[in-house]
Structures are given as structure tokens and as C-alpha cells.
mmCIF file of C-alpha atoms in Angstrom:
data_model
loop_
_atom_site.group_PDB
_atom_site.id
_atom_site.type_symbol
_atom_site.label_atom_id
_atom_site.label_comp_id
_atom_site.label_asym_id
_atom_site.label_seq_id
_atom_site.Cartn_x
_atom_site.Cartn_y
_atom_site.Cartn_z
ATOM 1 C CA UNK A 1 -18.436 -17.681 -9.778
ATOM 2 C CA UNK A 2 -17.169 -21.332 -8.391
ATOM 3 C CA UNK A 3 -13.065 -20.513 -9.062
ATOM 4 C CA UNK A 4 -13.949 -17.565 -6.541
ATOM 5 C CA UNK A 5 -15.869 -19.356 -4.164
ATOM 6 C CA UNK A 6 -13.301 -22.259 -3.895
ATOM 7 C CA UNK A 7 -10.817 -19.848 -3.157
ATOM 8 C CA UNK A 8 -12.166 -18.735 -0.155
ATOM 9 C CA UNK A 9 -13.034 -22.367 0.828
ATOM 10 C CA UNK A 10 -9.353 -23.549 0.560
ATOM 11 C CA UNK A 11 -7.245 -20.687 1.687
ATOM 12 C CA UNK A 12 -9.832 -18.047 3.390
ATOM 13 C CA UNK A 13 -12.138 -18.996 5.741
ATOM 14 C CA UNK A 14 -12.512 -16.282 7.290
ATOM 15 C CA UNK A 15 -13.954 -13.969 4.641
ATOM 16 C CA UNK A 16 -17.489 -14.116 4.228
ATOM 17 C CA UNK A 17 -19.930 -12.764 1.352
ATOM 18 C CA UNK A 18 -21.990 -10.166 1.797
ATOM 19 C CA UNK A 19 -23.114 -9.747 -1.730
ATOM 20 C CA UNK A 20 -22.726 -11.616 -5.019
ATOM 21 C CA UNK A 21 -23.987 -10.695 -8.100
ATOM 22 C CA UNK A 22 -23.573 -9.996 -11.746
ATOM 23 C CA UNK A 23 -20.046 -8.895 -11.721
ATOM 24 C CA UNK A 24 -20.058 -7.786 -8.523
ATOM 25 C CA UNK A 25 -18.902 -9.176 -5.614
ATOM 26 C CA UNK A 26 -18.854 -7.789 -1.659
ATOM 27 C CA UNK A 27 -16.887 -9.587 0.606
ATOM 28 C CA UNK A 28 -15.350 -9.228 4.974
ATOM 29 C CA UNK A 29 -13.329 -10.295 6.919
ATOM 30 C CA UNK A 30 -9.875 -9.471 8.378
ATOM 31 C CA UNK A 31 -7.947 -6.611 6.774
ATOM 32 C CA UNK A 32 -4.686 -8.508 6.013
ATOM 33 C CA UNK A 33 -6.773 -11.440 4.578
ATOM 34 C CA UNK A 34 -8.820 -9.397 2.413
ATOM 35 C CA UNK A 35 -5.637 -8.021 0.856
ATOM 36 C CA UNK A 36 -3.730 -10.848 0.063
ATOM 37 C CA UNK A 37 -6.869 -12.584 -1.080
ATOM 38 C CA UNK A 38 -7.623 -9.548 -3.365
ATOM 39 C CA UNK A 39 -3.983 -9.738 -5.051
ATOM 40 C CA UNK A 40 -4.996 -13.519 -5.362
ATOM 41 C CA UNK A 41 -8.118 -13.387 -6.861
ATOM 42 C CA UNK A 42 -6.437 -10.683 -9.873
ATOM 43 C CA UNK A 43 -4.208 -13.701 -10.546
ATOM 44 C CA UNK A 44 -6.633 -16.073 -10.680
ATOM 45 C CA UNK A 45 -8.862 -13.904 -12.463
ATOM 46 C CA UNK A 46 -6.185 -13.257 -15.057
ATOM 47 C CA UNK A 47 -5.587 -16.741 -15.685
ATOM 48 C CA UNK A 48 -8.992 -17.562 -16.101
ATOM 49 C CA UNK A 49 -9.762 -15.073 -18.900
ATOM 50 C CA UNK A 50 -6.331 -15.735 -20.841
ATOM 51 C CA UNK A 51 -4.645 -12.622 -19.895
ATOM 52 C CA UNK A 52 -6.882 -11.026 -22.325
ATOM 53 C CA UNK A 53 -6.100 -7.310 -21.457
ATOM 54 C CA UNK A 54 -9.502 -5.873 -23.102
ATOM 55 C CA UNK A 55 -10.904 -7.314 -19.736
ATOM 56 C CA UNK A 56 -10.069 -5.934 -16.052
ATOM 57 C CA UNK A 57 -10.708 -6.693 -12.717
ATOM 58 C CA UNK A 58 -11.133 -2.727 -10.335
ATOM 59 C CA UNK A 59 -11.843 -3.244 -6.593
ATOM 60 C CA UNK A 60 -11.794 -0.885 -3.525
ATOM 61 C CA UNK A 61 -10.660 -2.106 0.033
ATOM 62 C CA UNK A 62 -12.091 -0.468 2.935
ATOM 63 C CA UNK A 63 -10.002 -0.773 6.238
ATOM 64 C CA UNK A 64 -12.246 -0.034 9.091
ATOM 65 C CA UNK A 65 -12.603 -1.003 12.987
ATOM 66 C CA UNK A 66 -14.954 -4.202 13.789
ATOM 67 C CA UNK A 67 -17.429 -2.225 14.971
ATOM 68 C CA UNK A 68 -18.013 0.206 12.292
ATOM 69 C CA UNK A 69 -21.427 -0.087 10.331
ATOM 70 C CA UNK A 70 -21.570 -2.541 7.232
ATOM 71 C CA UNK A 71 -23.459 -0.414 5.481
ATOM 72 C CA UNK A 72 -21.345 2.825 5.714
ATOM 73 C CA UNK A 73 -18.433 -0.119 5.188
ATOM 74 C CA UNK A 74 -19.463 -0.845 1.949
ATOM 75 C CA UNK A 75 -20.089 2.838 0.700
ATOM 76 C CA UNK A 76 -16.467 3.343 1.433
ATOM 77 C CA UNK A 77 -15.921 0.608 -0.288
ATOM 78 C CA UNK A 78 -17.791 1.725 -3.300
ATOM 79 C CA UNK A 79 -16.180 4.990 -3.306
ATOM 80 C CA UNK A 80 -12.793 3.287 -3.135
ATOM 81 C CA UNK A 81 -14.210 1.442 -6.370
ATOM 82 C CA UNK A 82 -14.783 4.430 -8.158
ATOM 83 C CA UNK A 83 -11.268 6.104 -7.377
ATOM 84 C CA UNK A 84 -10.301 2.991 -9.385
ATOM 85 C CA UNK A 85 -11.891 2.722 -12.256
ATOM 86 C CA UNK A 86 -11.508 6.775 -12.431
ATOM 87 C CA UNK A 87 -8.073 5.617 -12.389
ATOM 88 C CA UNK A 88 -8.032 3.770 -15.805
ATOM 89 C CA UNK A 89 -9.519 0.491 -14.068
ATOM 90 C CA UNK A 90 -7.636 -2.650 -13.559
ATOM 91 C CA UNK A 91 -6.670 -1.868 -10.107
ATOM 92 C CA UNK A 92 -7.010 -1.598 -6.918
ATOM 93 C CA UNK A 93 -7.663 0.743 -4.149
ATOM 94 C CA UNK A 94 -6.255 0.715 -0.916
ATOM 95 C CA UNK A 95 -5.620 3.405 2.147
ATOM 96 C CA UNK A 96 -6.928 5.869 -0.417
ATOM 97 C CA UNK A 97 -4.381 5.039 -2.913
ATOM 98 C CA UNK A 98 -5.116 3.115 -6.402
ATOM 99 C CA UNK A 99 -2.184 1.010 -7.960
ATOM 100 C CA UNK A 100 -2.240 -1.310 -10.740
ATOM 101 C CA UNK A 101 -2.622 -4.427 -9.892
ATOM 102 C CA UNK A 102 0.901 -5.750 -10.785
ATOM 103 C CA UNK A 103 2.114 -3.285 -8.450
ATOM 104 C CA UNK A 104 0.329 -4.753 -5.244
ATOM 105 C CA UNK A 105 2.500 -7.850 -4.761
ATOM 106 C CA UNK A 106 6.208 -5.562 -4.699
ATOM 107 C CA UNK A 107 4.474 -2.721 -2.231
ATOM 108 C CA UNK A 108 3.253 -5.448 0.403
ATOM 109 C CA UNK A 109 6.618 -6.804 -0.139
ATOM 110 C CA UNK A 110 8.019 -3.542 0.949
ATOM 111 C CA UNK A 111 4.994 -3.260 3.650
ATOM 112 C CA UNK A 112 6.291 -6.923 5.077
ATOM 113 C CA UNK A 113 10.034 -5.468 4.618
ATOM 114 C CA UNK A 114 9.171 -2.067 6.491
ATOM 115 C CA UNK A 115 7.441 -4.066 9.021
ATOM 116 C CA UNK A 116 10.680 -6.236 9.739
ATOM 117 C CA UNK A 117 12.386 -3.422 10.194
ATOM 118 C CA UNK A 118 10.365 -2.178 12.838
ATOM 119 C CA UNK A 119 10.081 -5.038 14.681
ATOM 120 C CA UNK A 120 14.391 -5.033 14.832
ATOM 121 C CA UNK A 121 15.530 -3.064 17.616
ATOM 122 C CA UNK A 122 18.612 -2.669 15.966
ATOM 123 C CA UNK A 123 16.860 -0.641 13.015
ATOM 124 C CA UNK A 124 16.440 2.926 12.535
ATOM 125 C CA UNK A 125 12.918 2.457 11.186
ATOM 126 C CA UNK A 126 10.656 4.341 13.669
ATOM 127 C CA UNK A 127 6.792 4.870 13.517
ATOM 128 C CA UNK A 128 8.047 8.610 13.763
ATOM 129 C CA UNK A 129 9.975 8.120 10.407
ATOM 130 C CA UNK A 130 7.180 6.549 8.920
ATOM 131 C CA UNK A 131 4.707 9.293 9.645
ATOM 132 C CA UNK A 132 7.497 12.108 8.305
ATOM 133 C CA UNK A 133 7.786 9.977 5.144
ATOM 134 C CA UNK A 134 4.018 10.164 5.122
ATOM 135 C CA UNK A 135 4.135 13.878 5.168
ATOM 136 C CA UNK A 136 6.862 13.922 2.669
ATOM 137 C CA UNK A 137 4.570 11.439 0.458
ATOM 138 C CA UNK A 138 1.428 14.157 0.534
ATOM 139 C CA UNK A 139 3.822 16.955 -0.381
ATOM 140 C CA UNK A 140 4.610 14.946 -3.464
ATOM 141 C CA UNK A 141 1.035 13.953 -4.322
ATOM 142 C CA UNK A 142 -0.223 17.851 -3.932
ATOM 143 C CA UNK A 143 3.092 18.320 -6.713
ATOM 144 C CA UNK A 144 1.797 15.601 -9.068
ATOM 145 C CA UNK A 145 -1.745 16.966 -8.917
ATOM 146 C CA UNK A 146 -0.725 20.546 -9.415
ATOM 147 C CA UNK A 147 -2.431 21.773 -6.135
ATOM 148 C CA UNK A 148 0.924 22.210 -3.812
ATOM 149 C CA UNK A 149 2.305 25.524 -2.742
ATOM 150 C CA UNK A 150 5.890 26.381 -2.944
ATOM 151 C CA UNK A 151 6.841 24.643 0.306
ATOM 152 C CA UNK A 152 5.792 21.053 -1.451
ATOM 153 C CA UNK A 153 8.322 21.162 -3.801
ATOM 154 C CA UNK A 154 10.992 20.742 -0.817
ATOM 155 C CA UNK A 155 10.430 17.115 -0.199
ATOM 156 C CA UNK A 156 12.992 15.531 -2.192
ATOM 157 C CA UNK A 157 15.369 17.683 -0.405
ATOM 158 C CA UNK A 158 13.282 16.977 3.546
ATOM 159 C CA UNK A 159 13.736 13.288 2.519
ATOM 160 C CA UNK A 160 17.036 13.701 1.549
ATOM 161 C CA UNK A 161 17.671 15.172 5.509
ATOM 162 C CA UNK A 162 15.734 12.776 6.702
ATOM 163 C CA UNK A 163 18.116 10.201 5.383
ATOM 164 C CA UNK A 164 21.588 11.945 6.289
ATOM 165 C CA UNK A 165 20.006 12.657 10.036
ATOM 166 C CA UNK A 166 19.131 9.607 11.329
ATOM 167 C CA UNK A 167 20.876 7.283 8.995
ATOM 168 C CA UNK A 168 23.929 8.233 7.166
ATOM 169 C CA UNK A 169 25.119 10.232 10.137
ATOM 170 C CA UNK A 170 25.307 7.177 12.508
ATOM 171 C CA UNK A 171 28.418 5.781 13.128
ATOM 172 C CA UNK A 172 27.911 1.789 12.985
ATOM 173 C CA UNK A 173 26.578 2.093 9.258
ATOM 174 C CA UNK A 174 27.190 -1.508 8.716
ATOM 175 C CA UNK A 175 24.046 -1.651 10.607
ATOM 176 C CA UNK A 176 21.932 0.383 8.697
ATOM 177 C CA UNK A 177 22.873 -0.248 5.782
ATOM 178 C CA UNK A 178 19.617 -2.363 4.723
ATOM 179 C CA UNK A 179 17.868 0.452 6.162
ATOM 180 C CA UNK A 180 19.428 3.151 4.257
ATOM 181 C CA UNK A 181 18.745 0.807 0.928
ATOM 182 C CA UNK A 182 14.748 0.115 1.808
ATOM 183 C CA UNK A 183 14.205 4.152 2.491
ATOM 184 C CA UNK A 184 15.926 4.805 -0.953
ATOM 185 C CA UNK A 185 13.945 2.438 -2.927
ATOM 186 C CA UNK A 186 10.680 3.473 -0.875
ATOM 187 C CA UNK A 187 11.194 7.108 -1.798
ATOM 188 C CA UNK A 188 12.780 7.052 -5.234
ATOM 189 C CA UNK A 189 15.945 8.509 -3.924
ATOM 190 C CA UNK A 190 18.084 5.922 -5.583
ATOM 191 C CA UNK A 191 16.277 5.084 -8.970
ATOM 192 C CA UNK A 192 13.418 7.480 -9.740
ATOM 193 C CA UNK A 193 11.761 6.019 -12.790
ATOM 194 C CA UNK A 194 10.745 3.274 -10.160
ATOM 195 C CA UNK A 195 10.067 5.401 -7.270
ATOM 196 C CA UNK A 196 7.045 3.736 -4.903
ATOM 197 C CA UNK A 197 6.530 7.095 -3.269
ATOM 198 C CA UNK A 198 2.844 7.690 -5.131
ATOM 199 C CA UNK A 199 1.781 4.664 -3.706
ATOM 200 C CA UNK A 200 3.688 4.635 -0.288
ATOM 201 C CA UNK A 201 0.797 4.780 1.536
ATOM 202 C CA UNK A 202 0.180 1.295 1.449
ATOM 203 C CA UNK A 203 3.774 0.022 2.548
ATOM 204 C CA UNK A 204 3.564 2.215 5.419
ATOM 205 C CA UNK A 205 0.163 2.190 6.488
ATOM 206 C CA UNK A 206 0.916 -1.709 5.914
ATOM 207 C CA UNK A 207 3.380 -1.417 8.575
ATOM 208 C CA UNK A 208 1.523 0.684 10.997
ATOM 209 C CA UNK A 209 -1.786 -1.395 11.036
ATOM 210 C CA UNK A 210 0.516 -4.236 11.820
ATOM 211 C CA UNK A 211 2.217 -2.822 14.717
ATOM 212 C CA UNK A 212 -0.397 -0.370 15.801
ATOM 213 C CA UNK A 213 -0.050 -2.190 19.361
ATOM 214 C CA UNK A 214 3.946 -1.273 19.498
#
């Protein structure tokens, strides 16, 4: 419709469409642009049916190299679309992971947060920690879906050692300290009814496509 297409006029220009019709819409361009322009086009999309909640918006985001194949582009996309709306619809899919929509803005805050901390070469963020926290992350999804093995159950307690190792341990903790807070909130170790870890894929893989270069 026009509201979408003078979104991408003012603030995208470098996403193109690939196919529009009926209620659906195919669109590519740069990965970080596509995802900030999906969270923006929920909002807008919102607004512009009243916030009525008997209608939703489900989309699937397909990362992928510049050379890879449109076509086999958009049938990961469309598989990503289905994990949503298999989901309970209104959201999104991303790095194999579907979140609600009002989720998306607080985990690429994280992502942008994780990716700061990277970037500091005073931080104890690491790629390396990100991938363990990965693995930790997997362990807990094959627990939610009831397909782990007794080892999977440990990684509350591998995140927990994760944190006392290479965080709590060091001496100049007034330095860490904003790392030992992001880690806690990322994994649920502080407040678990909010815990991000089912979703942490897209913080950290957030992070890692940004600073795949490093």
C-alpha cells in the first residue's frame, strides 16, 4: 500500500521490491536495513489499523550472502514466514528465531549493547563468549521443547561458570561491572520471568554479523 511505499522512499532507499501483492509483500536489501525497517513497518502498521489486535502483521527475514540466489532467498524467507505464523502469528522471524513483535525493539537494543561491548577493549565480551552463550542458548531450547538429554539441563549452572570465570573472578570489577549486568539480563540469571535467552539468538548473532570482520 502507499504508507509502505513512502516508507521506503523517505528512510530506505536501499530496499527494493521484489514482489507486491494482496497482502503480501517481498522486499531486499541490506540485512541491518531490512530489520529496522521491519520493526518500523509493525509500528506503522499498528497505527494504521487502530491497534485492533484481531489483525496481525507475521514476516520472516532471511540473512544471506549477496551472492546467494533470489529465488532460494525467498523460500527461506517463506519458511521463516511459516515458523511465524506456526508461532501464533504477529511476529517475526529472524536467525531462526520468532519473537513477538514488541519484543524486537529491546533484543536489538541488547544486539547494539552487546555490540558496544565488543567493540571496547576494555570489555570482557568476546566472540568466544558469545558462541558459548550460543551453546548454552540451544541447551535451553532442546529443554523447552522436551527433546534435550540429561546434559541440557546443566546450562543454568555452565552459564553460571561462565559468569564467575571470566567475570566475577577478575580483579578490577569496577570495570566489568556493565558487563556482568548485560550477561545477566541476556541470560535470565538475574530476573527470570524476563529472561531473553529463547530469543538470544538475535542479540548475538546481531553482534556477530556486525563485527564478523573483527
Amino acid at each position: 500500500s502507499g504508507w509502505v511505499y513512502r516508507i521506503l522512499k523517505e528512510s530506505f532507499n536501499n530496499i527494493h521490491t521484489v514482489y507486491s501483492g494482496g497482502d503480501d509483500l517481498v522486499l531486499v536489501g541490506p540485512w541491518e536495513e531490512i530489520i529496522r525497517f521491519s520493526v518500523m513497518l509493525n509500528t506503522e502498521f499498528r497505527r494504521f489499523t487502530c491497534n485492533n489486535p484481531n489483525i496481525t502483521l507475521s514476516a520472516g527475514i532471511a540473512v544471506v550472502s549477496p551472492k546467494h540466489p533470489i529465488a532460494a532467498a525467498i523460500q527461506m524467507e517463506d519458511n521463516a514466514l511459516q515458523v511465524s505464523k506456526a508461532g501464533g502469528k504477529n511476529r517475526v522471524t529472524l536467525f531462526g528465531t520468532a519473537v513477538p513483535w514488541d519484543r524486537m525493539e529491546s533484543l536489538l537494543g541488547y544486539g547494539k549493547a552487546l555490540e558496544n561491548a565488543l567493540l571496547d577493549e576494555n570489555s570482557y565480551v568476546t566472540t568466544g563468549m558469545l558462541y558459548r552463550l550460543l551453546h548454552y542458548h540451544e541447551m535451553q531450547q532442546r529443554v523447552e521443547k522436551r527433546i534435550h538429554n540429561n546434559r541440557d539441563f546443566l546450562w543454568r549452572s555452565r552459564i553460571a561458570y561462565e559468569l564467575d570465570r571470566n567475570i566475577k573472578s577478575r580483579e578490577d570489577r569496577g570495570r566489568n561491572e556493565a558487563d556482568m549486568q548485560l550477561v545477566m539480563e541476556l541470560t535470565g540469571m538475574e530476573h527470570e520471568a524476563d529472561a531473553i535467552m529463547p530469543y538470544f539468538k538475535i542479540p548475538a548473532f546481531w553482534t556477530l554479523y556486525k563485527n564478523r570482520n573483527l
